[in-house]
Phi, psi and omega in degrees: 000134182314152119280202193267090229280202179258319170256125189226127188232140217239114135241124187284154164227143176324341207229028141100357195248129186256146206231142188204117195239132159276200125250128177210132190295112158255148159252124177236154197021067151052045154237128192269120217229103175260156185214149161280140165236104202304138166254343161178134165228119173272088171279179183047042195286354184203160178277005199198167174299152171301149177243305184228170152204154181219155172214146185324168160280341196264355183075005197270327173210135186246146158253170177220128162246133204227167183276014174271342167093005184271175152239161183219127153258155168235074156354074225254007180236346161271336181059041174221136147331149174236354199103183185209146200255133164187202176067005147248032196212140144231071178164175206300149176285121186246348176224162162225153164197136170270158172231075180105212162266341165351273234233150165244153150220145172230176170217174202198170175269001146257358142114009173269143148263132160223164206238127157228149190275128175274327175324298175241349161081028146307134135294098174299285199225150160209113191284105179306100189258307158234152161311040227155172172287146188288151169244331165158132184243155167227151184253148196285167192277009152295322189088016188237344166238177173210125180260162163207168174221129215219165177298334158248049167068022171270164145256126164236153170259149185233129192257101206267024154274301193244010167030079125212172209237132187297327181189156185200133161225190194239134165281188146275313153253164200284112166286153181268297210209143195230184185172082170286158196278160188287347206259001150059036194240336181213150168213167217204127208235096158257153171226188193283351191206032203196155142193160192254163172206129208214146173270191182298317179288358182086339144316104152332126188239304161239206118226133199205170196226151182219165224251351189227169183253116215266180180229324163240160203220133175188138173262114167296303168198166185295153190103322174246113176234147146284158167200159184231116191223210185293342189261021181057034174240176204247141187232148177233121172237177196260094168289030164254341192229325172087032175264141153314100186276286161196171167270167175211126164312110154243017209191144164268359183251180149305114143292138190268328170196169197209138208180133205231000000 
């Protein structure tokens, strides 16, 4: 039976097909070499395109979510279908995310949260969250909070022990993305051309404008985040100060997303 590799790269497509690449090191002449290596490609994986996917921390299960309003699960360690979750989201899936091995949260364009138990894949709590379709939340690295953001231009914190929600102000603009930091002390606000960075008390820490129009957000290590936007590069800034460090060519298209 396969293990688990050290790296696993996930891709969903318009055309319904889900593609699972390892990466793995050869050594030749005592130079050390990496090459992808496919590990399963699932056309037709959803009735409808993929949108979002997540996996566990331990690499043992992915999830998929698509605009069939479905979940799909995967046994990445067994390398199989698992079944699929649904009948709560009515409407395209837009986050998927884990907390530990625990736990899922998923969100949808109705505006719905919902918490499921991984153990038997339950539906715990489902959170009326916004009015409008949800755009994507992040969990806090505790597991006891959450942000989320939505089409109608709220941020709310959500207290996912007793599924209610703790606090909401209204933005000024339509947000892309929220993202707490691993050290769960700060968190980052992208829009299409801005990001924002707050400690846990809601104090500003930067603001920065950026030159291209992003699609993503991901922390690399402290100190450091990447995005990915229209100008096919991978941008690197100092998330303490919010300066530009550099860039990387990475793509002859847009980037769509980007996740570490």
């Amino acid at each position: 039976m396969p293990g688990i590799p050290k790296l696993i790269i996930i891709a969903g497509s318009y055309q319904h097909t889900l593609y699972g690449l390892t990466l793995e090191e050869f050594e030749k002449n005592d130079q050390k070499t990496y090459k992808l290596v496919p590990m399963f490609v699932k056309p037709n994986s959803h009735l409808g395109c993929v949108k979002t996917c997540a996996i566990t921390s331990n690499g043992n299960w992915l999830v998929t979510g698509s605009s069939d309003e479905i979940i799909n699960i995967y046994n990445l360690k067994k390398r199989v279908e698992d079944g699929s979750i649904g009948g709560v989201h009515d409407g395209s899936i837009t986050h998927l995310e884990f907390h530990e091995n625990s736990h899922l949260i998923s969100s949808s364009e109705d505006g719905k949260i919902c918490i499921w138990r991984r153990k038997d894949w339950e539906s715990l709590k489902v959170l009326n969250a916004h009015k409008g379709a949800v755009i994507n939340f992040s969990i806090h690295p505790t597991g006891k909070v959450a942000i989320s953001i939505g089409k109608d231009k709220f941020l709310k914190l959500w207290n996912l022990i007793d599924a209610t929600c703790a606090y909401e102000t209204r933005l000024q603009n339509e947000p892309i993305m929220v993202m707490w930091f691993p050290c769960g002390t700060k968190y980052l606000i992208m829009y299409q051309r801005q990001i924002e960075c707050f400690k846990k008390t809601g104090k500003i820490i930067f603001s920065v404008q950026s030159d291209t129009k992003l699609h993503w957000v991901t922390h690399v290590k402290e100190g450091l985040i990447a995005t990915g936007g229209e100008d096919h590069r991978i941008q690197f800034w100092n998330s303490l100060s919010g300066e530009k460090l550099s860039s990387l060519l990475g793509h002859t298209n847009r980037f769509d997303s980007i996740y570490l």
